[in-house]
């Protein structure tokens, strides 16, 4: 008998567009959420979006609790959990970049409460995915969690965010190319669980950005629209797969290793973008995919070299030769590269001089 089954959790409402920040209360009503919300934010997004959202709630007679987190840490998650329990709230609203949303996501999962995602920067696909990412010392943990009940993404706010955050989001999506290549390889060689639907969605999302990279420009709300929709699709692909596989392969292992070797040197999305150039080369040699990735990244002003990341060549080579040890996930890196092979790949792709 056929006994396969799956349970896919996706946001019920996705609201994207100009000025939709003011729709948060309406979205809450549409979800039939009752009681007091806890708004989870960070310093800059608080002034930009969280305080106005709080005022909207007060206008309808609801006094939200607010917690402002300074950094993405497990201590911050615990602070949100304690605040939620003390303030007797019924649901959470993450307002900000990846930091606030990931913390709200993990806290809501622990509390068994729903949460809404209100991004203020299009910096990564965590705004809609079922994964949270928090650094812990020299390690970054990717934690399974529930996806948001709804996403409210105001393109006017997103277009006003620092350009480097948007380019990091673009690079994160473009790296889906190599993540899916690795996933297919792992399916063929290790028989890992694989979803054609999730893989196709993640790959299509990367292709959309590569094909339209010349349209993504600073300060354009249309660019924020394109990038945000792509981030949504990437996050949904992970929820469909119930895994980060559609958007995380060897290029993410490379980035995680850089986090250990050169903490805070560059944004996560920029690091995976550079990693994707090299891992695409490993998958296809001199075929054109790695060049398409590099050209698309260059077109949106995202880094394509070690120097542009602010990381020295030796650190990039060390990361490439050791990052396969980060987690038990089969990728094109297999059981690792030796230094000579890593240096050759990095040199041929222009990542190092």
XYZ file of C-alpha atoms in Angstrom:
353
model
C 0.000 0.000 0.000
C 1.004 3.622 -0.557
C 1.623 5.034 2.922
C 3.517 8.250 2.284
C 2.151 11.391 3.950
C 3.283 14.916 4.653
C 2.192 17.854 6.790
C 3.073 21.238 5.299
C 2.735 24.353 7.444
C 2.594 27.622 5.531
C 1.571 31.201 6.384
C -2.184 31.707 6.083
C -1.860 35.310 4.931
C 0.937 36.997 2.991
C 0.493 40.732 2.539
C 3.153 42.492 0.449
C 3.124 46.000 -0.975
C 3.244 49.738 -0.476
C 2.100 50.952 2.944
C 0.846 47.575 4.175
C 2.460 48.072 7.585
C -0.827 49.670 8.627
C -2.627 46.401 7.818
C -1.116 44.440 10.717
C -4.162 44.891 12.953
C -6.478 43.878 10.099
C -4.390 40.764 9.488
C -4.634 39.882 13.188
C -8.424 40.252 12.977
C -8.561 38.081 9.869
C -6.630 35.363 11.713
C -9.107 35.637 14.620
C -6.278 36.130 17.098
C -7.517 37.239 20.480
C -5.803 38.786 23.483
C -2.651 40.794 23.912
C 0.281 40.659 21.453
C 3.974 40.817 22.284
C 5.937 42.836 19.743
C 9.523 41.583 19.380
C 11.817 44.099 17.731
C 15.296 45.637 17.765
C 16.380 49.268 18.183
C 16.202 50.684 14.631
C 13.120 48.701 13.488
C 11.326 49.798 16.668
C 11.251 53.416 15.545
C 10.566 52.552 11.901
C 7.766 50.032 12.339
C 7.216 48.587 15.826
C 6.125 51.826 17.519
C 3.663 52.651 14.686
C 2.267 49.085 14.853
C 1.896 49.446 18.639
C 0.005 52.721 18.101
C -2.321 50.958 15.621
C -3.126 48.336 18.244
C -3.817 50.993 20.883
C -6.213 52.719 18.488
C -8.413 49.606 18.620
C -8.154 49.251 22.402
C -5.310 46.704 22.606
C -2.195 47.522 24.643
C 0.677 45.422 23.269
C 3.723 44.401 25.252
C 7.047 45.258 23.580
C 10.502 43.751 24.004
C 13.551 45.173 22.215
C 16.430 42.760 21.642
C 19.975 43.897 20.972
C 21.423 40.700 19.512
C 20.312 37.322 18.180
C 21.205 34.992 21.063
C 19.587 32.160 22.962
C 19.522 34.503 25.979
C 17.387 36.892 23.911
C 15.018 34.034 23.087
C 14.735 33.272 26.819
C 14.050 36.960 27.527
C 11.184 36.963 25.041
C 9.773 33.754 26.498
C 9.907 35.183 30.041
C 8.327 38.453 28.917
C 5.520 36.597 27.142
C 4.776 34.567 30.261
C 4.986 37.569 32.603
C 2.890 39.874 30.418
C 0.303 37.153 29.715
C 0.288 37.611 25.950
C -1.528 35.438 23.425
C 0.659 35.731 20.309
C 3.889 37.329 19.085
C 4.723 39.770 16.305
C 8.329 39.816 15.081
C 9.151 43.257 13.655
C 12.573 43.878 12.153
C 15.290 42.080 10.259
C 16.381 38.494 10.660
C 17.376 39.007 14.280
C 13.980 40.001 15.677
C 12.024 37.617 13.465
C 14.175 34.570 14.236
C 13.969 35.272 17.967
C 10.194 35.731 17.814
C 9.912 32.550 15.731
C 11.846 30.396 18.187
C 10.161 31.894 21.245
C 6.701 31.341 19.742
C 7.606 27.739 18.967
C 8.646 27.156 22.598
C 5.529 28.892 23.898
C 3.281 27.078 21.404
C 1.925 30.461 20.301
C 1.422 31.778 16.798
C 3.473 34.676 15.518
C 3.370 37.213 12.706
C 6.408 38.238 10.674
C 6.762 41.935 9.837
C 10.140 42.359 8.101
C 11.819 45.735 7.824
C 14.707 44.461 5.664
C 14.715 41.925 2.823
C 17.902 40.339 4.111
C 17.126 36.593 4.142
C 14.379 33.994 3.657
C 13.887 33.494 7.389
C 11.066 36.046 7.238
C 8.740 33.237 6.145
C 10.580 29.928 6.671
C 10.247 27.281 9.374
C 13.886 27.670 10.445
C 15.530 29.987 12.950
C 19.231 30.822 13.052
C 21.072 31.969 16.167
C 24.838 32.275 16.751
C 26.281 30.664 19.865
C 29.949 31.458 20.403
C 31.751 30.473 17.212
C 28.858 28.297 16.039
C 25.592 29.184 14.332
C 22.625 26.956 15.119
C 19.810 26.390 12.623
C 16.737 25.441 14.629
C 13.443 23.996 13.414
C 10.419 26.129 14.321
C 6.924 26.945 13.150
C 6.565 29.316 10.184
C 4.644 32.556 10.788
C 0.850 32.624 10.707
C 1.144 35.634 8.429
C 3.722 37.890 6.806
C 3.195 41.630 6.372
C 5.972 43.071 4.204
C 5.777 46.792 3.498
C 7.842 47.459 0.370
C 8.084 51.167 1.216
C 9.937 50.272 4.436
C 11.965 47.512 2.778
C 13.131 49.807 -0.021
C 14.378 52.259 2.601
C 16.501 49.646 4.398
C 20.308 49.730 3.975
C 21.120 48.545 0.454
C 23.645 45.988 1.672
C 20.868 44.146 3.527
C 18.858 43.862 0.322
C 21.859 42.640 -1.651
C 22.515 40.066 1.076
C 18.932 38.844 0.674
C 19.410 38.593 -3.086
C 22.633 36.640 -2.678
C 20.957 34.288 -0.204
C 18.269 33.507 -2.791
C 20.720 33.139 -5.684
C 22.594 30.559 -3.629
C 19.518 28.302 -3.923
C 21.058 27.259 -7.242
C 23.879 25.370 -5.570
C 21.795 24.272 -2.579
C 19.475 22.397 -4.938
C 22.432 20.969 -6.886
C 23.789 19.572 -3.624
C 20.370 18.236 -2.628
C 19.999 16.353 -5.911
C 23.517 14.990 -5.560
C 22.777 13.797 -2.030
C 19.616 12.127 -3.298
C 21.558 10.253 -5.983
C 24.515 9.234 -3.841
C 23.071 8.963 -0.321
C 19.339 8.487 -0.990
C 18.404 11.455 1.207
C 14.754 12.475 1.287
C 14.060 14.783 -1.632
C 11.112 16.875 -2.806
C 10.886 17.694 -6.517
C 8.296 20.385 -5.758
C 10.410 22.170 -3.125
C 13.564 21.878 -5.239
C 11.837 23.272 -8.335
C 10.395 26.192 -6.357
C 13.765 27.053 -4.787
C 15.564 26.795 -8.129
C 12.961 28.884 -9.946
C 13.284 31.564 -7.267
C 17.043 31.764 -7.837
C 16.556 31.911 -11.604
C 14.102 34.815 -11.295
C 16.696 36.890 -9.453
C 19.572 35.945 -11.735
C 17.485 36.811 -14.797
C 16.303 40.105 -13.291
C 19.423 41.183 -11.412
C 19.781 44.307 -13.561
C 16.364 45.480 -12.291
C 17.352 45.340 -8.620
C 18.565 48.812 -7.700
C 18.901 50.864 -4.470
C 15.874 52.791 -3.259
C 13.454 51.326 -5.807
C 10.282 49.976 -4.263
C 9.814 47.728 -7.296
C 13.145 46.088 -6.417
C 11.974 45.497 -2.866
C 8.841 43.875 -4.316
C 10.834 41.462 -6.502
C 13.287 40.522 -3.756
C 10.616 40.078 -1.090
C 8.495 37.812 -3.275
C 11.593 35.718 -3.995
C 12.383 35.459 -0.280
C 8.812 34.323 0.342
C 9.106 31.574 -2.256
C 12.415 30.389 -0.840
C 10.998 30.206 2.675
C 7.932 28.346 1.455
C 10.175 25.807 -0.298
C 11.802 25.004 3.045
C 8.410 24.570 4.695
C 7.277 22.233 1.902
C 10.440 20.151 2.296
C 10.358 20.445 6.108
C 14.088 20.995 5.747
C 16.547 23.767 4.945
C 17.866 21.659 2.047
C 16.182 23.714 -0.736
C 18.152 26.765 0.355
C 21.216 25.457 2.162
C 24.083 23.399 0.765
C 27.859 23.597 0.663
C 27.735 27.378 0.204
C 26.052 27.680 3.616
C 28.610 25.376 5.234
C 31.268 27.691 3.795
C 29.524 30.713 5.311
C 29.128 29.053 8.707
C 32.844 28.251 8.737
C 33.680 31.861 7.884
C 31.561 32.890 10.879
C 33.942 30.884 13.048
C 37.170 31.994 11.395
C 36.286 35.664 10.837
C 33.275 36.570 13.016
C 31.166 39.505 11.800
C 33.435 40.149 8.814
C 30.575 40.036 6.310
C 26.832 39.489 6.085
C 25.590 35.910 5.883
C 23.947 36.404 2.478
C 27.106 37.878 0.998
C 29.180 34.958 2.291
C 26.852 32.316 0.835
C 26.843 34.199 -2.466
C 30.624 33.920 -2.759
C 30.422 30.309 -1.606
C 27.865 29.624 -4.303
C 30.218 30.844 -7.037
C 32.826 28.274 -6.000
C 30.468 25.372 -5.350
C 28.708 25.960 -8.687
C 32.132 25.653 -10.319
C 32.682 22.354 -8.500
C 29.360 21.081 -9.838
C 29.918 22.192 -13.418
C 33.555 23.025 -14.058
C 33.823 25.577 -16.854
C 30.144 25.465 -17.721
C 28.396 28.800 -17.367
C 26.301 28.546 -14.172
C 29.015 29.802 -11.832
C 29.644 32.739 -14.159
C 25.908 33.540 -14.232
C 25.878 33.552 -10.433
C 28.982 35.747 -10.251
C 27.636 38.196 -12.842
C 24.258 38.455 -11.108
C 25.916 39.131 -7.749
C 28.175 41.740 -9.313
C 25.184 43.404 -10.993
C 23.469 44.005 -7.640
C 26.694 45.199 -5.953
C 27.048 42.031 -3.866
C 30.574 40.763 -3.139
C 32.136 38.200 -5.475
C 35.668 38.072 -4.030
C 37.372 37.506 -0.698
C 38.555 41.113 -0.723
C 35.036 42.449 -1.202
C 33.906 40.332 1.752
C 36.669 41.900 3.815
C 38.244 38.471 4.382
C 41.801 37.469 3.470
C 42.484 34.777 0.882
C 43.950 32.350 3.396
C 40.787 32.390 5.509
C 38.640 31.647 2.455
C 40.860 28.667 1.559
C 40.775 27.381 5.134
C 36.985 27.664 5.214
C 36.642 25.826 1.904
C 38.878 22.946 3.016
C 37.272 22.435 6.445
C 33.618 23.487 6.181
C 32.421 19.955 5.303
C 32.938 19.176 9.014
C 30.317 21.736 10.108
C 27.366 19.346 9.931
C 26.384 15.916 8.709
C 24.977 17.051 5.369
C 26.264 15.555 2.120
C 27.263 18.146 -0.479
C 29.586 18.480 -3.460
C 32.411 18.909 -0.934
C 32.034 15.263 0.109
C 34.671 14.459 2.744
C 36.587 17.659 2.051
C 38.983 19.342 -0.367
C 42.728 19.549 -0.012
C 44.335 22.985 0.070
C 45.720 22.841 -3.464
C 42.319 21.949 -4.971
C 40.556 24.623 -2.906
C 43.029 27.284 -3.947
C 42.629 26.312 -7.614
C 38.831 26.603 -7.459
C 38.983 29.936 -5.635
C 41.533 31.260 -8.137
C 39.697 30.085 -11.271
C 36.444 31.678 -10.101
C 38.185 34.926 -9.186
C 37.306 34.684 -5.493
C 40.986 34.956 -4.590
C 43.826 36.511 -6.545
